[in-house]
XYZ file of N, CA and C in Angstrom:
450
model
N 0.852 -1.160 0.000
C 0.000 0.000 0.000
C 0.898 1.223 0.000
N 0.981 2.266 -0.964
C 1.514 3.322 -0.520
C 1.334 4.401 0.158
N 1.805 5.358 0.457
C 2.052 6.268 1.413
C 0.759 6.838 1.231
N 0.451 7.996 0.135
C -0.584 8.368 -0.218
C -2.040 7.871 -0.238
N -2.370 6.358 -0.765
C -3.508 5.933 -0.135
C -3.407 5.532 1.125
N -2.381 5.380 2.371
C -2.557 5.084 3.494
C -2.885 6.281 4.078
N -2.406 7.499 3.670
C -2.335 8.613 4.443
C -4.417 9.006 4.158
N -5.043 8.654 3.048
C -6.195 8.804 2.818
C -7.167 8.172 3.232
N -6.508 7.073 3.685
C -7.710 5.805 4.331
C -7.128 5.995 6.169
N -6.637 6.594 6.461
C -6.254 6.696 7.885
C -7.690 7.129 8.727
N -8.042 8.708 7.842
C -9.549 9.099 8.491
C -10.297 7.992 8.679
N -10.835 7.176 7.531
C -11.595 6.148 7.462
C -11.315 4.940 8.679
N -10.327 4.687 8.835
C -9.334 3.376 10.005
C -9.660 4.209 11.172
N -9.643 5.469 11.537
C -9.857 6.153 12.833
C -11.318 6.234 13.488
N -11.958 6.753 12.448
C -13.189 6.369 12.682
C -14.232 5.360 13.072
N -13.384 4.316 12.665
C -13.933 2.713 12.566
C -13.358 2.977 13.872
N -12.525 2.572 14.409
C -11.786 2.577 16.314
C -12.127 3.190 16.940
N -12.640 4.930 16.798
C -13.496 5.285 17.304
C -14.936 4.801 17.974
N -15.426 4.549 16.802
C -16.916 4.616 16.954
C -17.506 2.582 17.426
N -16.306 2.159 17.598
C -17.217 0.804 18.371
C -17.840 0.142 19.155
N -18.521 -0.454 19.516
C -19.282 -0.403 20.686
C -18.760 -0.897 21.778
N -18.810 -0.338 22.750
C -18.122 -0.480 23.971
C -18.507 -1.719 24.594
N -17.651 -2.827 25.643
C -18.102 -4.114 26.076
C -19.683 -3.578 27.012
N -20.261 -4.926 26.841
C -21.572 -4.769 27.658
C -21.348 -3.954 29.070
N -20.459 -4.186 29.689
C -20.228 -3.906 31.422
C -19.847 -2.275 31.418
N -19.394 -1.948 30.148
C -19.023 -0.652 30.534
C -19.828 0.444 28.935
N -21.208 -0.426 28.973
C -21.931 0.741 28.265
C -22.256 1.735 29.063
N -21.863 3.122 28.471
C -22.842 4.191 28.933
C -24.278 4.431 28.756
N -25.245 5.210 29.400
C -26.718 5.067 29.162
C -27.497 4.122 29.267
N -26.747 2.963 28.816
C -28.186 1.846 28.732
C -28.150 1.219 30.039
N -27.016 1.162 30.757
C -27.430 0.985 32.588
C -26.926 1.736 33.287
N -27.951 2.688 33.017
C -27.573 4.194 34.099
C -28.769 3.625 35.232
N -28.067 3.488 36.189
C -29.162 3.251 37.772
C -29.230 1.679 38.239
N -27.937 1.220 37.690
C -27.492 -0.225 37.241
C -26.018 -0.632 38.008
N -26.019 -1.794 38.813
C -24.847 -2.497 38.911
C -25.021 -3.354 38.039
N -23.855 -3.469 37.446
C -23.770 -4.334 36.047
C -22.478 -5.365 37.179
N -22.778 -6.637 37.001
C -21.758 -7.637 37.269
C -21.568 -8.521 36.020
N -20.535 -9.121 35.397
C -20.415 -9.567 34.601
C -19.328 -10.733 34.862
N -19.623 -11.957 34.570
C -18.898 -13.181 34.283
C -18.048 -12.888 33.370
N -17.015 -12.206 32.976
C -16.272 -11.713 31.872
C -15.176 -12.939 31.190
N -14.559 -14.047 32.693
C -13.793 -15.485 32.125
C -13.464 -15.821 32.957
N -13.301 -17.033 32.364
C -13.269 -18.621 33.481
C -11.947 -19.470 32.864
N -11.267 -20.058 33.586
C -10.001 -20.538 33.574
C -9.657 -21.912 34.766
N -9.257 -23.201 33.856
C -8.754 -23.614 34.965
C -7.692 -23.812 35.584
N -7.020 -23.441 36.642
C -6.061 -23.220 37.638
C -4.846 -25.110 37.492
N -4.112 -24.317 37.822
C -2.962 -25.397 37.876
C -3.138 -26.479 39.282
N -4.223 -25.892 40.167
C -4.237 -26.522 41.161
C -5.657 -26.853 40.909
N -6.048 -27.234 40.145
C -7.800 -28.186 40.157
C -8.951 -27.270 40.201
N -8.251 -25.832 40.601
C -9.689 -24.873 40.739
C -10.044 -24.314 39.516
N -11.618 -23.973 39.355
C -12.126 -23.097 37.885
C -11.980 -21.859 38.630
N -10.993 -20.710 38.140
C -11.273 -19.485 38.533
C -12.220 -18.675 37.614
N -13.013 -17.770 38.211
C -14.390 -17.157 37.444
C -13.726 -15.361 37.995
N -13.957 -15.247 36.968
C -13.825 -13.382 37.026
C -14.209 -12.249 36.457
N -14.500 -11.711 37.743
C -16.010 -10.633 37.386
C -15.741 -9.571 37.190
N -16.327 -8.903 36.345
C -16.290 -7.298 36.174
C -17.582 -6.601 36.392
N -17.599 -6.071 37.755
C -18.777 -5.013 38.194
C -18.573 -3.552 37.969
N -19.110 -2.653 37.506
C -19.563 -0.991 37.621
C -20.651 -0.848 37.949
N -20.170 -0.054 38.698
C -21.944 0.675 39.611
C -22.189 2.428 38.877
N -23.491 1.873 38.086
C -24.053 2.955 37.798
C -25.261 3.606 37.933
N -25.053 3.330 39.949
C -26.432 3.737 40.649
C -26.359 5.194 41.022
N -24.799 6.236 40.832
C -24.915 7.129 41.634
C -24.497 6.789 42.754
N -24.769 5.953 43.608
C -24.217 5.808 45.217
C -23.333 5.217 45.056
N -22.271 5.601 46.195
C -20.737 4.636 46.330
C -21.541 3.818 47.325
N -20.771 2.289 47.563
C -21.350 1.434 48.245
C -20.032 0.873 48.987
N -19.935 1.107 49.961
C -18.892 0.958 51.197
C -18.461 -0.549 51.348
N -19.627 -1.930 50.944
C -19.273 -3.185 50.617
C -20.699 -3.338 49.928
N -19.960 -4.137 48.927
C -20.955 -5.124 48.072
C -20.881 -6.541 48.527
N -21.501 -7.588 48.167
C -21.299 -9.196 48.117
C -22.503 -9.896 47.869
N -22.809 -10.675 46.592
C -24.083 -11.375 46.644
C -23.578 -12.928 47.141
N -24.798 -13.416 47.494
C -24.825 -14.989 47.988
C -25.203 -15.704 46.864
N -24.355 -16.326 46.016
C -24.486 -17.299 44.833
C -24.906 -19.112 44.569
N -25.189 -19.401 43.895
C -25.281 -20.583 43.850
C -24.509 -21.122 42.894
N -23.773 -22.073 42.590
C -23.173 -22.756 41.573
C -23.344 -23.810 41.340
N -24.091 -24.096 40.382
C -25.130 -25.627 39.150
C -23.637 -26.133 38.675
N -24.055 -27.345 38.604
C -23.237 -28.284 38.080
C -23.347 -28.830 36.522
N -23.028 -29.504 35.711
C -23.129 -29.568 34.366
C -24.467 -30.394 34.338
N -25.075 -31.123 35.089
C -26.510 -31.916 35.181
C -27.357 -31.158 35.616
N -27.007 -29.815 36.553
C -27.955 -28.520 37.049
C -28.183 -28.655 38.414
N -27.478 -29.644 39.151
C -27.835 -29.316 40.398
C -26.517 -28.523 41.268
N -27.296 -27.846 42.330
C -26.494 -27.175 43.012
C -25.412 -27.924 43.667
N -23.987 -27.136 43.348
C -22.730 -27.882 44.384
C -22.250 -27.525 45.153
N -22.863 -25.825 45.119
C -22.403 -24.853 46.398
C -22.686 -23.520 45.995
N -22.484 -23.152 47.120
C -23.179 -21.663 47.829
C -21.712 -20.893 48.352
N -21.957 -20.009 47.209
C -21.061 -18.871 47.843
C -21.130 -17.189 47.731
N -20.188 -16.576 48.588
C -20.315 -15.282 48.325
C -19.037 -14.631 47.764
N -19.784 -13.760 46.929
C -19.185 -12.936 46.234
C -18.905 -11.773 46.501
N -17.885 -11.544 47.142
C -17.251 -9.898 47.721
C -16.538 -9.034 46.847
N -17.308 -8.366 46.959
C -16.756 -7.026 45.672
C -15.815 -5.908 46.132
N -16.400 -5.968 47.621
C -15.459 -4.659 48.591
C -16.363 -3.066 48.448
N -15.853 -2.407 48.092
C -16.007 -0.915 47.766
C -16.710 -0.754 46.266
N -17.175 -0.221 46.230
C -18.131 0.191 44.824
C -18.787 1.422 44.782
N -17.284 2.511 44.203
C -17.524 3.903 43.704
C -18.328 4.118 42.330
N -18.993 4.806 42.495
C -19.732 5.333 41.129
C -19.131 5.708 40.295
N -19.975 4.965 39.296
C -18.766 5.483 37.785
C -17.407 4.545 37.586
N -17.261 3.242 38.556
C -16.349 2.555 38.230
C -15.945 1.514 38.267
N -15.069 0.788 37.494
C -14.778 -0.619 37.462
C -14.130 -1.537 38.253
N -14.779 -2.342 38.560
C -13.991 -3.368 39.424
C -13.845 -4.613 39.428
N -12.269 -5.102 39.174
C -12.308 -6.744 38.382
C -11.842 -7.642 40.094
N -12.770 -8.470 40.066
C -12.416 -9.376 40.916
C -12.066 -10.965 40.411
N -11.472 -11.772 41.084
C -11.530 -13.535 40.771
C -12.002 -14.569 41.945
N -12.819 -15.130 41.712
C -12.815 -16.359 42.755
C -12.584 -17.487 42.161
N -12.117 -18.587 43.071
C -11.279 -19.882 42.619
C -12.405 -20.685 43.239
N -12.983 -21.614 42.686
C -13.723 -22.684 43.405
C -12.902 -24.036 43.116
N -11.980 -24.442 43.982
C -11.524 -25.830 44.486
C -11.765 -27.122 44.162
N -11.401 -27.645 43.662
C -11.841 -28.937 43.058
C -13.003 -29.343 42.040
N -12.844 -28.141 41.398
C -14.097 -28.089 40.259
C -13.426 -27.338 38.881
N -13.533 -27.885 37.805
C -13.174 -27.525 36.239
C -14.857 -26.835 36.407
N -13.740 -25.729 35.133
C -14.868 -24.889 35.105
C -15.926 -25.427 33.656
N -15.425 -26.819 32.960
C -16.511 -27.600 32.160
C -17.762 -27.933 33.126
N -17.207 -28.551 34.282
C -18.385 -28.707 35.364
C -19.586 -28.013 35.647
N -19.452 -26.631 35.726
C -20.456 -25.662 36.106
C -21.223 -24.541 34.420
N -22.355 -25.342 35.120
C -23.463 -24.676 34.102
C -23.806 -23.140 34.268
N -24.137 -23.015 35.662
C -24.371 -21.583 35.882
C -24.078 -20.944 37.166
N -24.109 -20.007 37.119
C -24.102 -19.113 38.684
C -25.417 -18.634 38.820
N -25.966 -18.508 39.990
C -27.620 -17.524 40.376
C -27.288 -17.273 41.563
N -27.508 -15.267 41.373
C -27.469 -14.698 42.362
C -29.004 -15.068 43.349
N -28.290 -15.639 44.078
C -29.601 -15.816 45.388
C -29.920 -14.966 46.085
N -28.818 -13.899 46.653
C -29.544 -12.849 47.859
C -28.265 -11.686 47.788
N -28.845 -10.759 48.431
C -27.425 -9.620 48.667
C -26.581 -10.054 50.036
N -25.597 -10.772 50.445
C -24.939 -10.909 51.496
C -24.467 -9.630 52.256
N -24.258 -8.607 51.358
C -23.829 -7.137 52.358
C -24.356 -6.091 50.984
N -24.330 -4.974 51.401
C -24.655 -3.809 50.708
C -24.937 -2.579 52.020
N -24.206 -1.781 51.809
C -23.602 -0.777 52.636
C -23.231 0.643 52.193
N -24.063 1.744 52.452
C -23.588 2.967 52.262
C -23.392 3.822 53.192
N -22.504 4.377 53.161
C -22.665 5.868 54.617
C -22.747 4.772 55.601
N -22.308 3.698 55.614
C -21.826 2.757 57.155
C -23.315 2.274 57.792
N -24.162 2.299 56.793
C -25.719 1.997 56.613
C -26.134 0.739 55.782
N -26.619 -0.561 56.012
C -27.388 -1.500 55.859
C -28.536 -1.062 55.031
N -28.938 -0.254 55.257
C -30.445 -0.159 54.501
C -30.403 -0.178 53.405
N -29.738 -0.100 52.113
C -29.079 -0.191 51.124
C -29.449 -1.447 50.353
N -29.891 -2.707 51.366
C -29.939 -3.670 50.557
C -30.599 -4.434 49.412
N -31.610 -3.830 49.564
C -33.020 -3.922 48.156
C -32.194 -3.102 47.035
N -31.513 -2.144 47.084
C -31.090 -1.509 46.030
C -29.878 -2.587 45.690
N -29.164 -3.018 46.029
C -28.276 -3.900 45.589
C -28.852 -5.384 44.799
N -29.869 -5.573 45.165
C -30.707 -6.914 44.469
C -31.333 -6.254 43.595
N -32.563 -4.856 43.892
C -33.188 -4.549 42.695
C -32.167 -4.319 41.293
N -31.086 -3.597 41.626
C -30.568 -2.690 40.752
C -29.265 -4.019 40.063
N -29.657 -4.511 40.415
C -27.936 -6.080 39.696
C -28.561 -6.743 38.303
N -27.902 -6.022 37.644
C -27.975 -6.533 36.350
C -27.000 -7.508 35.564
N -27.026 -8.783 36.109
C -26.161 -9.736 35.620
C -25.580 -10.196 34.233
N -24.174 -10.374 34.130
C -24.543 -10.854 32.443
C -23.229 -12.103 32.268
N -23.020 -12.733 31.469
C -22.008 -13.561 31.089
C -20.995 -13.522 30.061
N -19.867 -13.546 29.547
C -19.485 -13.797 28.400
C -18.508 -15.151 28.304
N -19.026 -15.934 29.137
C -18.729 -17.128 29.197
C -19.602 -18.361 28.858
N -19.268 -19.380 28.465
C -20.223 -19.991 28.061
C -21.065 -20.932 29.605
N -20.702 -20.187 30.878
C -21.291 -20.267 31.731
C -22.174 -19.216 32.402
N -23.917 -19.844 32.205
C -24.787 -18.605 32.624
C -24.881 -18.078 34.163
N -24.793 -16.632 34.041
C -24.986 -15.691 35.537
C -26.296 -14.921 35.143
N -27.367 -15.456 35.942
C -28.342 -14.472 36.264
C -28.903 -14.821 37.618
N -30.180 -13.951 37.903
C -30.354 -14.010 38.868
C -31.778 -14.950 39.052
C-alpha cells in the first residue's frame, strides 16, 4: 500500500476505532441506575480450581462501602454444588472493578451456571439499609459460556 492511499484511508481506520461499541459492562446510558456484574472469564487453575472473574460498575450514583451477593453454583446436570459469596469490597460510582474467585476442586466444564440468590452485604454511609437496592438494581450478564443471572 503506498504512502498516499494510506495517508487517505487513515480518516476512514480512525473512525472505525473510534466509533465501536463499547463491552456490555461498561456501556454508557443503557445501565444508568445499574450495577452491572459480569462473568467476563473462566479458567482452569494449575491446582484443580475453575477461577471465574467478574467485572462489576456501579451505575447507581451511590458509592457502596461493601458489596457481596450470595451465589449458587449448578453443576453440568444442574444441580447445586455450592453456595457462595461474592465480595466485591467498595463500589464507587462510575467505576470498574475486576475481581476472581477460585472454586476448588471443580473444572470450570463442570459448572453450568451461577444464580445470584440474595445480597450478602450492601452498605452505604456505614448503613445496611441499602440492601433492596443492591438486588433490585444487579444486572447480571455472562461472556462465558457459563450462565450468571439471577
Amino acid at each position: 500500500m503506498s504512502a498516499p492511499l494510506l495517508i487517505r484511508l487513515f480518516p476512514a481506520l480512525l473512525a472505525g476505532f473510534l466509533t465501536t461499541t463499547p463491552a456490555p459492562a461498561q456501556e454508557a446510558g443503557a445501565d444508568d441506575g445499574r450495577i452491572v456484574v459480569e462473568l467476563n472469564n473462566v479458567s482452569d487453575t494449575d491446582t484443580g480450581a475453575c477461577r471465574l472473574t467478574f467485572v462489576a460498575v456501579n451505575r447507581t450514583g451511590t458509592g457502596f462501602d461493601a458489596a457481596s451477593w450470595q451465589v449458587g453454583v449448578f453443576d453440568a446436570q444442574g444441580f447445586v454444588q455450592s453456595i457462595l459469596v461474592l465480595e466485591f469490597g467498595a463500589l464507587a460510582p462510575d467505576r470498574t472493578r475486576i475481581v476472581q474467585f477460585d472454586l476448588p476442586g471443580r473444572a470450570c466444564a463442570d459448572i453450568s451456571r451461577v444464580v445470584v440468590n440474595d445480597v450478602a452485604a450492601c452498605r452505604a454511609g456505614g448503613q445496611d439499609a441499602l440492601s433492596p437496592v443492591c438486588l433490585d438494581a444487579l444486572t447480571p450478564r455472562s461472556r462465558t459460556g457459563i450462565g450468571f443471572d439471577l
